[in-house]
Coordinates of C-alpha atoms and ligand atoms in Angstrom, one line a residue:
Chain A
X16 CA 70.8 141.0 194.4
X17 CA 72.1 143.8 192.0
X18 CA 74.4 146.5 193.0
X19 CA 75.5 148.7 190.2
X20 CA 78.6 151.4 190.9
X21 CA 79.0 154.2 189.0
X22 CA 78.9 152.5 185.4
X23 CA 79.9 154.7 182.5
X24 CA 78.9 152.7 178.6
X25 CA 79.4 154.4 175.6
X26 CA 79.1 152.6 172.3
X27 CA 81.0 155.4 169.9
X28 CA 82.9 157.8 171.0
X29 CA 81.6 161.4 172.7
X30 CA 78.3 159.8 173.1
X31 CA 77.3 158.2 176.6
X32 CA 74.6 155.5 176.2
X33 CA 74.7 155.7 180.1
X34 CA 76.7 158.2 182.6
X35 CA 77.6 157.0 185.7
X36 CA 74.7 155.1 186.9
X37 CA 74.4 153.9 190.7
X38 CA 71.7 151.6 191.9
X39 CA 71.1 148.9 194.2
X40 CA 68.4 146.4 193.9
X41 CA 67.9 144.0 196.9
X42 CA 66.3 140.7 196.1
X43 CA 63.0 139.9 195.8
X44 CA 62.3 143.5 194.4
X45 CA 60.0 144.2 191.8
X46 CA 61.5 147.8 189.4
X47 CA 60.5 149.0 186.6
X48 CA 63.3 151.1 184.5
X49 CA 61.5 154.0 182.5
X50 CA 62.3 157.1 180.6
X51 CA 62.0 158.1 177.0
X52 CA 63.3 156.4 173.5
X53 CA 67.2 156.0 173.7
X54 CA 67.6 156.9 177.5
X55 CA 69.8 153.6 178.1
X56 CA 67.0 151.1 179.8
X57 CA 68.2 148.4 177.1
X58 CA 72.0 149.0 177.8
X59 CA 72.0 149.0 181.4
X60 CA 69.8 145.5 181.0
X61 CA 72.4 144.5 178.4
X62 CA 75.4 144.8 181.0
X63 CA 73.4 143.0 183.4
X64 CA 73.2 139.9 181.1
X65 CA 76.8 140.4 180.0
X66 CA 76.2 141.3 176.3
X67 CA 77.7 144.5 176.5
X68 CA 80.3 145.5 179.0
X69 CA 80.3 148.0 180.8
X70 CA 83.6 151.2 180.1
X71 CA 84.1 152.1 184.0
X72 CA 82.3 150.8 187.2
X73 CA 81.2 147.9 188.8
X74 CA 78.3 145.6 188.4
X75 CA 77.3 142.6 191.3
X76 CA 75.1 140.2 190.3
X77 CA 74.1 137.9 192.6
X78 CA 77.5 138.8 194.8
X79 CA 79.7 138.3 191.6
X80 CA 81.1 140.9 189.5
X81 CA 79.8 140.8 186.4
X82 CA 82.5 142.7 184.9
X83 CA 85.5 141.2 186.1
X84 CA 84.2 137.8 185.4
X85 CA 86.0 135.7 182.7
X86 CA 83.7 135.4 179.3
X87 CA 83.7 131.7 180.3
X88 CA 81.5 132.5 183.5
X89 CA 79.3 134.4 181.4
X90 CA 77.4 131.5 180.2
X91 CA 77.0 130.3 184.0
X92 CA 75.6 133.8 185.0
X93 CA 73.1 133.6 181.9
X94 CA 71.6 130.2 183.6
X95 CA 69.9 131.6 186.7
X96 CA 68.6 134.9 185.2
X97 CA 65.5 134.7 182.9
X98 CA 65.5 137.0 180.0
X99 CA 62.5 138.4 178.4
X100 CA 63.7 140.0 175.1
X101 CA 62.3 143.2 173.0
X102 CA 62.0 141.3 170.2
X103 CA 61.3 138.1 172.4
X104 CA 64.3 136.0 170.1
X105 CA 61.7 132.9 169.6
X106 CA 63.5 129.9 167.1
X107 CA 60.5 130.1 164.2
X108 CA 61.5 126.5 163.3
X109 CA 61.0 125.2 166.6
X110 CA 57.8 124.2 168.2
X111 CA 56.7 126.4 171.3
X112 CA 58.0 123.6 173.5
X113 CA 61.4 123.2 172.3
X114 CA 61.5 126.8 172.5
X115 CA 60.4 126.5 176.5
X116 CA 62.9 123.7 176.9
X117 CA 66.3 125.2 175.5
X118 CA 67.6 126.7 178.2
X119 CA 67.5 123.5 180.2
X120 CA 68.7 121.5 177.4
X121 CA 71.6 123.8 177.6
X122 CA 71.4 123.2 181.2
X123 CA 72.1 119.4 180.3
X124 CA 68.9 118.3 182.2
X125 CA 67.0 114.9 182.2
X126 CA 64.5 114.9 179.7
X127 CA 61.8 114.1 182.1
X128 CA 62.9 116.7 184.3
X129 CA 62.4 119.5 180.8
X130 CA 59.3 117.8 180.0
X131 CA 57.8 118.3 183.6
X132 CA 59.3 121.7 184.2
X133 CA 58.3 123.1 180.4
X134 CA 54.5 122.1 180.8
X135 CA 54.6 123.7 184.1
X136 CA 56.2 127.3 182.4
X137 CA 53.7 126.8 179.6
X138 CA 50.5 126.3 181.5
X139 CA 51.2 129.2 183.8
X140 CA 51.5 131.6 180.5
X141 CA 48.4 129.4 179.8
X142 CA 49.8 128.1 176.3
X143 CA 50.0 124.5 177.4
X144 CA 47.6 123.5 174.6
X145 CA 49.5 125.2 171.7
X146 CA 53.0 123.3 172.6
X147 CA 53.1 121.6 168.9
X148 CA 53.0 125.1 167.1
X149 CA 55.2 127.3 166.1
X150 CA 55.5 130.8 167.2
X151 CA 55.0 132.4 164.0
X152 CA 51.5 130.9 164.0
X153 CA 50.5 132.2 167.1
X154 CA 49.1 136.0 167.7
X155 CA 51.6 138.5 169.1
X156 CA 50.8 138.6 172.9
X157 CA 50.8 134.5 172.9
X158 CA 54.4 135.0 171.5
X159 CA 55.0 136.9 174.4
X160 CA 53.9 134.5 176.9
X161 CA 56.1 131.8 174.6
X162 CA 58.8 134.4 175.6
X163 CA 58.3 134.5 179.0
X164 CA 57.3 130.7 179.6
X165 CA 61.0 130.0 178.5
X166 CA 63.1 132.6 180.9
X167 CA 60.4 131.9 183.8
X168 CA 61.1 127.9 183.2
X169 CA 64.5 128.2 184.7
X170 CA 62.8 129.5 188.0
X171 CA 65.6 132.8 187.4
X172 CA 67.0 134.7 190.4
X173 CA 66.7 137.3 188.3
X174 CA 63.5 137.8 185.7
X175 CA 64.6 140.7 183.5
X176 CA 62.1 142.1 180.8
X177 CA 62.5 144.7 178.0
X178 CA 59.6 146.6 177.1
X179 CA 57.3 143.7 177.9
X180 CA 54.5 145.3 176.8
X181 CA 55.3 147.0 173.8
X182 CA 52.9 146.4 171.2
X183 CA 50.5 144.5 172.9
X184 CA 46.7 145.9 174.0
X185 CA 45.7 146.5 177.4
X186 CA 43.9 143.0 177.9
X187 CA 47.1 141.2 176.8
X188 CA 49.3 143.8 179.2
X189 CA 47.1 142.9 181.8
X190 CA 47.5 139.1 182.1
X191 CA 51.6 139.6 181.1
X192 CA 52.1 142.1 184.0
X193 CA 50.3 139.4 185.9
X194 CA 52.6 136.6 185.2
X195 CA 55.9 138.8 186.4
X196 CA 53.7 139.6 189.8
X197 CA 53.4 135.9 190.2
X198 CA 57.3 135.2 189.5
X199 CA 57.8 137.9 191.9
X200 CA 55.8 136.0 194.2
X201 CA 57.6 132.6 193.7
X202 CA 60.4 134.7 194.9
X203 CA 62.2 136.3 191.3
X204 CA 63.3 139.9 191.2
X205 CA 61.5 141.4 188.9
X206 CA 63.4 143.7 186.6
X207 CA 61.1 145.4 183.5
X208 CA 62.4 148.6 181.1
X209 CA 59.2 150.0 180.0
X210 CA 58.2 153.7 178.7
X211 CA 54.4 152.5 179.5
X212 CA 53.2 154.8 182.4
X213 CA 49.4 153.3 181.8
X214 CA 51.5 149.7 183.1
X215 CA 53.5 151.8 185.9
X216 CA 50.1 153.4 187.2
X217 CA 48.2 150.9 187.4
X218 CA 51.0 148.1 189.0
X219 CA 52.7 150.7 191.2
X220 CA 56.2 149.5 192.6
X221 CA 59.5 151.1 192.0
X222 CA 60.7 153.0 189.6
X223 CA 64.1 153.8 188.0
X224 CA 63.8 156.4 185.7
X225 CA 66.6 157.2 183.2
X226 CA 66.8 160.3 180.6
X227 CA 69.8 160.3 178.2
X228 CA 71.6 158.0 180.4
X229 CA 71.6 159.7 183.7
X230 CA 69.6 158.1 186.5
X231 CA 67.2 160.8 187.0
X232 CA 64.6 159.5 189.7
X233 CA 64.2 156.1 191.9
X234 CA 61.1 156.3 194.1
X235 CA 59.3 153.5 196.3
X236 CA 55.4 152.8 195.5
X237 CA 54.6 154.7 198.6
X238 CA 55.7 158.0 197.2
X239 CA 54.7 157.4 194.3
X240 CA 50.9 156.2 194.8
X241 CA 50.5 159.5 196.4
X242 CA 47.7 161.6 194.9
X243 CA 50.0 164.9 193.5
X244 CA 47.6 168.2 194.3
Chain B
X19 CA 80.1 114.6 179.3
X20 CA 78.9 111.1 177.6
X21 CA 75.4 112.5 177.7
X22 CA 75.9 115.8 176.8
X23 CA 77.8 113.9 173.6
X24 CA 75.2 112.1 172.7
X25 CA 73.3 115.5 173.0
X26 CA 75.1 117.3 171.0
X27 CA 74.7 114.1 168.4
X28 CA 71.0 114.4 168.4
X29 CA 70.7 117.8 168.0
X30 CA 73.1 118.0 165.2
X31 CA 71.3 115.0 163.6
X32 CA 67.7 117.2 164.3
X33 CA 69.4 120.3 162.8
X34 CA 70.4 118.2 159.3
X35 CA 66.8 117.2 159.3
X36 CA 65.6 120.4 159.6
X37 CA 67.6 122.1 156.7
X38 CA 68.0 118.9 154.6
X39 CA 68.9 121.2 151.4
X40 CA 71.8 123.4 153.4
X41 CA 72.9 120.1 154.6
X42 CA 72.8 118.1 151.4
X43 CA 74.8 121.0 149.7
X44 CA 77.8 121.0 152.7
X45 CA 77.6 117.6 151.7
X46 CA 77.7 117.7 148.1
X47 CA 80.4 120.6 147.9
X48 CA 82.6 118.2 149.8
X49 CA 81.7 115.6 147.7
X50 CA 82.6 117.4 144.4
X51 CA 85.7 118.8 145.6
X52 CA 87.0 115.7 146.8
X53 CA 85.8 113.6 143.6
X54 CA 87.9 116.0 141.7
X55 CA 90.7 115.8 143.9
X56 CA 90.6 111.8 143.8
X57 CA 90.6 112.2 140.0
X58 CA 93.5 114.0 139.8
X59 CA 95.4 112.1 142.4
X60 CA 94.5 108.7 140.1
X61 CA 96.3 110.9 137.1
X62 CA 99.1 111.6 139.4
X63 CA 99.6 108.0 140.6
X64 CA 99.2 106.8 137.4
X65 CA 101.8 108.8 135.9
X66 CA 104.1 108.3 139.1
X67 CA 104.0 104.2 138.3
X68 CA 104.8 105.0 135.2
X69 CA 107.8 107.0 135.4
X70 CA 108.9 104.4 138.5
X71 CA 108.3 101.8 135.2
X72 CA 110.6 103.9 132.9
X73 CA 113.2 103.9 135.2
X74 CA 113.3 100.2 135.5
X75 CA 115.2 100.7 132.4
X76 CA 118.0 102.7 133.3
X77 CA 121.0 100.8 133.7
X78 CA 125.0 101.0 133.0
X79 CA 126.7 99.0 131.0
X80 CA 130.2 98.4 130.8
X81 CA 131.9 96.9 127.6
X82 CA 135.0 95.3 127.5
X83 CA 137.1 94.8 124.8
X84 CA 139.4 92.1 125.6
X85 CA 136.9 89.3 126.7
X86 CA 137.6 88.3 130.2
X87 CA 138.7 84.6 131.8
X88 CA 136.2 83.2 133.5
X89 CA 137.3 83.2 136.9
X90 CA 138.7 87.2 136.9
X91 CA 134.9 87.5 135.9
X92 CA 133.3 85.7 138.7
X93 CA 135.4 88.2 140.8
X94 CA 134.7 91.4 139.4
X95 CA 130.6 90.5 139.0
X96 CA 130.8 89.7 142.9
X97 CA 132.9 92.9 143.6
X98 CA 130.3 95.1 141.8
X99 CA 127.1 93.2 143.5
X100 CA 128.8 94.2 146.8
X101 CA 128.1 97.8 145.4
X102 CA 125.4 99.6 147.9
X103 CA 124.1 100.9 144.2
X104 CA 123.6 97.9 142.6
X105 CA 120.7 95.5 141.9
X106 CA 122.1 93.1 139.5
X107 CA 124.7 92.5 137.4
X108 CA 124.6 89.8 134.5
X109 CA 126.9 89.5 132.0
X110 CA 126.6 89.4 128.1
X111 CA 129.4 87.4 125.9
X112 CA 130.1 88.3 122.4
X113 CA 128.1 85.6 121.3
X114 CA 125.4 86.7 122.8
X115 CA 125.4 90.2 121.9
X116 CA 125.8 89.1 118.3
X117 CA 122.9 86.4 118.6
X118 CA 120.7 89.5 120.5
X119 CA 121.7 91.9 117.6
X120 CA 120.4 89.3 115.2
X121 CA 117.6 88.7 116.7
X122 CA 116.8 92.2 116.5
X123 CA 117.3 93.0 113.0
X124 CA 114.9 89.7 112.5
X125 CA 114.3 89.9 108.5
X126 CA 117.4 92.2 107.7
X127 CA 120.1 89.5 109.9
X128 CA 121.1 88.1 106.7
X129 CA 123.0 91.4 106.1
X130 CA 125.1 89.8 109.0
X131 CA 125.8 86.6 106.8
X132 CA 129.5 85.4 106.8
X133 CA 130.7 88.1 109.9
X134 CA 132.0 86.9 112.7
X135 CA 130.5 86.7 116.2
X136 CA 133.5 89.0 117.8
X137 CA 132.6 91.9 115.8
X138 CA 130.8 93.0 119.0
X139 CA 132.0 93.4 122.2
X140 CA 131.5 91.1 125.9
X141 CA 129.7 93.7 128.2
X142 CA 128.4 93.2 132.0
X143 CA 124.9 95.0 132.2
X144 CA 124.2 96.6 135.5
X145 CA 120.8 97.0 137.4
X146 CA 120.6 99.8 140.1
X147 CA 118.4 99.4 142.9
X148 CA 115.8 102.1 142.8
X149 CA 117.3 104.9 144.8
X150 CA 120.2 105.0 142.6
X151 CA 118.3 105.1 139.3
X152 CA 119.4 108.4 138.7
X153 CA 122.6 110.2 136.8
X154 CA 124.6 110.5 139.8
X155 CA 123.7 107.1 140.7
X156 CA 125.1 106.0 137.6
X157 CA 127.8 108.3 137.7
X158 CA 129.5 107.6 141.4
X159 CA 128.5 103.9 140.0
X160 CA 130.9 104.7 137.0
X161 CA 133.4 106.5 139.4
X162 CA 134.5 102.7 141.4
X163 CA 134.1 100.8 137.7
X164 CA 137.0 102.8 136.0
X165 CA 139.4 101.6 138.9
X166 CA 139.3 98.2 136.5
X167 CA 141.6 98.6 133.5
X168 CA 140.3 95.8 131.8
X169 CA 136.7 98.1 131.5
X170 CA 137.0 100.0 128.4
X171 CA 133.7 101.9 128.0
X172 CA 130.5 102.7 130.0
X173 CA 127.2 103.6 128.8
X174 CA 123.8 104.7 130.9
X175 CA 122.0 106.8 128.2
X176 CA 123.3 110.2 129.5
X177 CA 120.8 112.5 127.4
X178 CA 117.7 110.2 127.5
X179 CA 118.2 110.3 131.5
X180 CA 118.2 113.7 131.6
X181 CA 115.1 114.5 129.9
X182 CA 113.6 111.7 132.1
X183 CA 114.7 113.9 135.2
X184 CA 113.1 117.0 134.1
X185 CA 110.8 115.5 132.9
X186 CA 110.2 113.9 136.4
X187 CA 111.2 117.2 138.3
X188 CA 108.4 118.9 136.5
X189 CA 105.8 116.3 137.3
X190 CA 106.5 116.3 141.0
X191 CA 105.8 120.1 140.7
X192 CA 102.7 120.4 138.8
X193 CA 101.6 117.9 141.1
X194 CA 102.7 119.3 144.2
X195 CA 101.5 123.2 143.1
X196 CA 98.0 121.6 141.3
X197 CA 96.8 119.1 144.6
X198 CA 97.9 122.1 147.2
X199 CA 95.8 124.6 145.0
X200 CA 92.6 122.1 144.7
X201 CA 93.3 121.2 148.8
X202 CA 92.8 125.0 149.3
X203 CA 90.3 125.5 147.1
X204 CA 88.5 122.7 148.6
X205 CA 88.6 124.1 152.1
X206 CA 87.4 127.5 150.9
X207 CA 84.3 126.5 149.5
X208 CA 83.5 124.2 151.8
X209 CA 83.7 126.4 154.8
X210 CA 81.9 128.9 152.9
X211 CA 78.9 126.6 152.4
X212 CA 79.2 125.3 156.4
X213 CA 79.6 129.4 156.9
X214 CA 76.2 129.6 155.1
X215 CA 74.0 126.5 157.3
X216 CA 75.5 128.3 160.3
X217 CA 74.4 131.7 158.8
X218 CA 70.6 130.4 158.7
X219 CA 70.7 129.6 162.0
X220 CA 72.4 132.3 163.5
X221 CA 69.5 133.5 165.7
X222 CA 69.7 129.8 167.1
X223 CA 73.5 130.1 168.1
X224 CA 72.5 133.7 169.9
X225 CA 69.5 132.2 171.8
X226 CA 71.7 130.0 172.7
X227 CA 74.2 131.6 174.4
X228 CA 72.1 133.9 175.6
X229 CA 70.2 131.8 177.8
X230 CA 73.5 130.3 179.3
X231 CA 75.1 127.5 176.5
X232 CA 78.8 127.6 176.6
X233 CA 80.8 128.2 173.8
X234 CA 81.5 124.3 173.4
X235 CA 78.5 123.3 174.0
X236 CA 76.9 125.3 171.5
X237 CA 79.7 124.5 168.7
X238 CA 80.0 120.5 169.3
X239 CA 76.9 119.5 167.6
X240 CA 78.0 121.5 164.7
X241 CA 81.4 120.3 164.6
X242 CA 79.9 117.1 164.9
X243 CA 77.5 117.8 161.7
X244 CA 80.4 119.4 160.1
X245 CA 82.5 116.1 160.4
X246 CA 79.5 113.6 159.3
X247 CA 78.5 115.8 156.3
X248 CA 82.9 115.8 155.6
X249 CA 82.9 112.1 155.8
X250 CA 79.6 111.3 154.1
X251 CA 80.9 113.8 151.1
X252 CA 84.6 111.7 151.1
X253 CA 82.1 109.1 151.0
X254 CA 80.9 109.9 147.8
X255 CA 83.7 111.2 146.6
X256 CA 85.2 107.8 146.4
X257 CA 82.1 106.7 145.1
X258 CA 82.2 108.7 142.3
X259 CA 85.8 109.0 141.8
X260 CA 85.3 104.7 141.4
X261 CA 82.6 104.9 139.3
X262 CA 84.1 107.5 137.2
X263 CA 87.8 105.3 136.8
X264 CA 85.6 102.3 135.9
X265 CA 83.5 104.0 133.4
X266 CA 86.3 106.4 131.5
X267 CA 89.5 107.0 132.8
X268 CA 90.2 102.8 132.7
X269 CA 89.8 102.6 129.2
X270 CA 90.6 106.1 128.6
X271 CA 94.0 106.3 130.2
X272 CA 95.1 102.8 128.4
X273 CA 94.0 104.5 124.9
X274 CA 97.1 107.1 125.5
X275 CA 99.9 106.3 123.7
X276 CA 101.9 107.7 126.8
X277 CA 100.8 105.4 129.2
X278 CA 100.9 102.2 126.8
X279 CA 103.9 101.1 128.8
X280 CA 101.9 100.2 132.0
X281 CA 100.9 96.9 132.6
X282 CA 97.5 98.4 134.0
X283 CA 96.0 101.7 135.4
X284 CA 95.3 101.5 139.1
X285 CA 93.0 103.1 141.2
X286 CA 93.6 104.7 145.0
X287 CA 95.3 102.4 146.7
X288 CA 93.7 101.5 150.3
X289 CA 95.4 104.0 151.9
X290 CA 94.6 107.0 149.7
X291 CA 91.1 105.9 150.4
X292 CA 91.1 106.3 154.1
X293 CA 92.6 109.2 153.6
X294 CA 90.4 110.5 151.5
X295 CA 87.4 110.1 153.4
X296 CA 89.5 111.3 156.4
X297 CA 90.2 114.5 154.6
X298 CA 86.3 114.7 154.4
X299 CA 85.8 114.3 158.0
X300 CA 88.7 116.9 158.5
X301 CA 87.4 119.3 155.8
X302 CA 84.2 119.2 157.7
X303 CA 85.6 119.9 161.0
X304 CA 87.9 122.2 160.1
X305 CA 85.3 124.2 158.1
X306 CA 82.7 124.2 160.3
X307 CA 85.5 125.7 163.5
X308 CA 86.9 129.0 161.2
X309 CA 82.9 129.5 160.6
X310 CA 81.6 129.4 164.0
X311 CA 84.6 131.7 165.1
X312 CA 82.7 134.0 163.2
X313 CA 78.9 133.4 164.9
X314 CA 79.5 132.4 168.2
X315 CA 80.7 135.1 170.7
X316 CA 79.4 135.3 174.0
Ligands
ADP4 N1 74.5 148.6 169.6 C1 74.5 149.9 169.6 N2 75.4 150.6 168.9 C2 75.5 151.9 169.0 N3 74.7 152.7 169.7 C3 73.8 152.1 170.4 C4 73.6 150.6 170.4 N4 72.6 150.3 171.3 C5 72.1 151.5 171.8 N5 72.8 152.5 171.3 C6 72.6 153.9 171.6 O1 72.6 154.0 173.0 C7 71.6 154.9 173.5 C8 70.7 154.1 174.5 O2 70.0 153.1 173.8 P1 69.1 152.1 174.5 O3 69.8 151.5 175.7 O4 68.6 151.1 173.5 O5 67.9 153.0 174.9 P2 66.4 152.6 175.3 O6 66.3 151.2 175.5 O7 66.1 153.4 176.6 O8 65.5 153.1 174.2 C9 70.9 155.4 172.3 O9 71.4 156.7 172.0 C10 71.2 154.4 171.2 O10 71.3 155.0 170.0
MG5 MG1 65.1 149.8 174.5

């Protein structure tokens, strides 16, 4: 599903935001991307969306490559990935279900079709009773699920999350982590950048760990459930 | 691409809704602007029909001071109507000159008591068609007179002509420099007040293209709000620019003793109108496109 070749981004000069990455993710996996503050888990997602490209290396998404592709593709890349985003980009002056039904307005789809499709997203985040407010009236967490209601209501190749989980509790992490195990089910690979190891231990899968923008581990849940000592 | 059109409509219509202030101001800059462009265009058209008036005057006339037979003067009046400058051509005996002189001094024509009516000369007066109201119309007209021997003098008010022309010149400038200066000015503000609406709803246009809009599909319904606000401000720019030239400039304008020649002063004609509005509508587009160059990159 993603193959990444030896990608080089840099945002200023004679300092690498990441250093020749390599990483293949087949589809229907389920990886987390870790490592500390400022390793580079938002820029590699960034390339993978197209909103930053990369300075040398490939990147296939889907079988395209991303980074040949003319900035008028872009848009059609965008519409089967879902994006969860750090700072979850909600519209405050829209109502949680025109925030659910924008990308498929953008998609140009019938309005039945959005109506269906956007109480589906919602009641799986379990918010379809709060559809009339808007997100600044609703707690943190339920902006979350808001957040990932609208990239999980394009039923997204790819679901790609970034730091989920950040300033949530562990009740709230606990249902989210549960909603990307149940897009991963409907057959989404999963892609989350997290610096939560509590999340990683307790939902073991793979992991991609970066440190100032070197890949510097990727190891399969079976190596890594193992008891150390 | 019908649907997504009427798409695009809704949502721009949903968006004005939303901000009604931002909206109202786009509109109302455009409004303003363009009222004070219609204003000044009335002045300028005013004073264009007036100087087109004035220049109804100009005209050469030729004296002669043998007065001529009858027939040699059916000849020559048909020779000079066949002229490519000339309107009209009527001819004045000396007994009608004296009579008009008379008539002119009213109370003081008995100081012409006991003269004769040959004291002033037979002269043809000559009307030039519009294009030719002009000192080298007159002149090149004054050129294929002299060929006549039996045409002693000609006359088209050399100096008062040539004040008319800069006069004129300078007009056509200040209007020219003036209505291109408040055009600009016009687009400026406008598109800095679309620039601001877009700028409130910038996070909007990034959602947007980042969960797959194209770059037309997020602009059209704001070049679509651009252009209704555009019109709706020409709109009421006519609107006010009418109620304006009812309330003062109508009575106002007449009250100058420099337009007292004009039978009337006019408002836009129908024309000027549409295009007015139409420079609305285009204000609005245009205004609305240099902005979201600036906000919309994929
Ligand atoms: N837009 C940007 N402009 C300049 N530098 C940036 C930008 N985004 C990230 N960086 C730098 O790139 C590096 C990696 O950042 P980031 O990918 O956000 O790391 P992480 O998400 O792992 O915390 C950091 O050193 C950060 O300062
Ligand atoms: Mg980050």
């Amino acid at each position: 599903m993603i193959q990444i070749y030896n990608v080089f981004k840099s945002y200023q000069k004679d300092s690498a935001a990441l250093e020749g990455i390599s990483v293949k993710i087949p589809k229907g996996d389920f990886v987390y991307i870790t490592g500390p503050s400022g390793a580079g888990k938002s820029t590699l997602l960034k390339l993978l969306y197209g909103a930053e490209k990369p300075n040398r290396g490939q990147i296939l998404v889907n079988g395209q490559n991303i980074t040949r592709m003319r900035s008028a593709r872009i848009p059609i890349l965008r519409r089967c990935l879902g994006i969860v985003f750090q700072d979850f980009k909600l519209l405050t002056r829209r109502t949680v279900f025109e925030n659910v039904s924008f990308p498929l307005e953008i998609q140009g789809r019938k309005r039945y079709e959005i109506s269906k499709k956007v109480y589906q997203a919602l009641k799986t985040v379990g918010l379809e009773h709060k559809l009339n407010r808007r997100p600044l009236e609703l707690s943190g967490g339920e902006q979350q699920r808001v957040a990932i209601a609208r990239a999980l209501v394009v039923e997204p190749l790819v679901l790609i999350a970034d730091e989920p989980t950040g300033n949530l509790d562990p009740q709230v992490t606990l249902e989210i982590m549960e909603l990307f195990k149940g897009a991963n089910a409907r057959g989404s690979t999963v892609l989350i950048a997290t610096h939560d190891r509590e999340m990683i231990r307790r939902f073991p899968r793979r992991v991609i760990s970066l440190d100032g923008g070197r890949l510097v581990g990727d190891r399969t849940p079976e190596t890594f459930s193992v008891p150390r000592g | 691409m019908f649907g997504s059109l009427i798409y695009a409509a809704r949502r721009s219509v949903r968006n004005m809704r939303q901000s009604p202030f931002l909206c109202g101001a786009a509109v109302g800059t455009v409004a303003v602007s363009l009222s004070i462009l219609a204003l000044f265009a009335i002045l300028a058209l005013n004073v264009q029909e007036l100087t087109r008036h004035w220049s109804e005057e100009i005209q050469v006339t030729v004296y002669m001071d043998v007065p001529p037979q009858e027939e040699a003067l059916g000849e020559w009046i048909e020779k000079i109507e066949g002229y490519p400058e000339v309107e009209k051509v009527s001819y004045v005996s000396r007994g009608e000159a004296f009579d008009r002189f008379r008539e002119r001094l009213s109370e003081d024509a008995d100081l012409l008591e006991g003269l004769e009516p040959d004291i002033l000369p037979a002269s043809l007066g000559i009307g030039l068609k519009e294009n030719f109201r002009n000192r080298a119309g007159a002149e090149t007209l004054i050129e294929k007179l002299r060929e006549n021997p039996s045409f002693s003098d000609f006359r088209y008010g050399q100096e008062w002509l040539e004040r008319f022309e800069t006069f004129a010149d300078m007009l056509q400038m200040i209007v020219t420099v003036l209505g291109g200066f408040l055009l600009f000015a016009t687009l400026f503000i406008v598109s800095n007040t679309i620039k601001l609406t877009l700028y409130a709803r910038r996070e909007e246009l990034e959602v947007m293209a980042l969960v797959g809009g194209t770059p037309l599909f997020i602009k059209t319904p704001f070049l679509l709000e651009g252009a209704l606000q555009g019109t709706l401000g020409g709109l009421m720019a006519l609107a006010g620019a009418f109620v304006f030239f009812e309330l003062f400039l109508l009575e106002g304008l007449a009250a100058l003793p420099f337009f007292s020649g004009l039978y009337g002063i006019i408002f836009l004609p129908g024309s000027h109108q549409l295009l007015l509005v139409l420079s609305g509508t285009t204000l609005g587009l245009f205004g609305s496109f240099i902005s979201l160059r600036k906000f919309v990159r994929i």
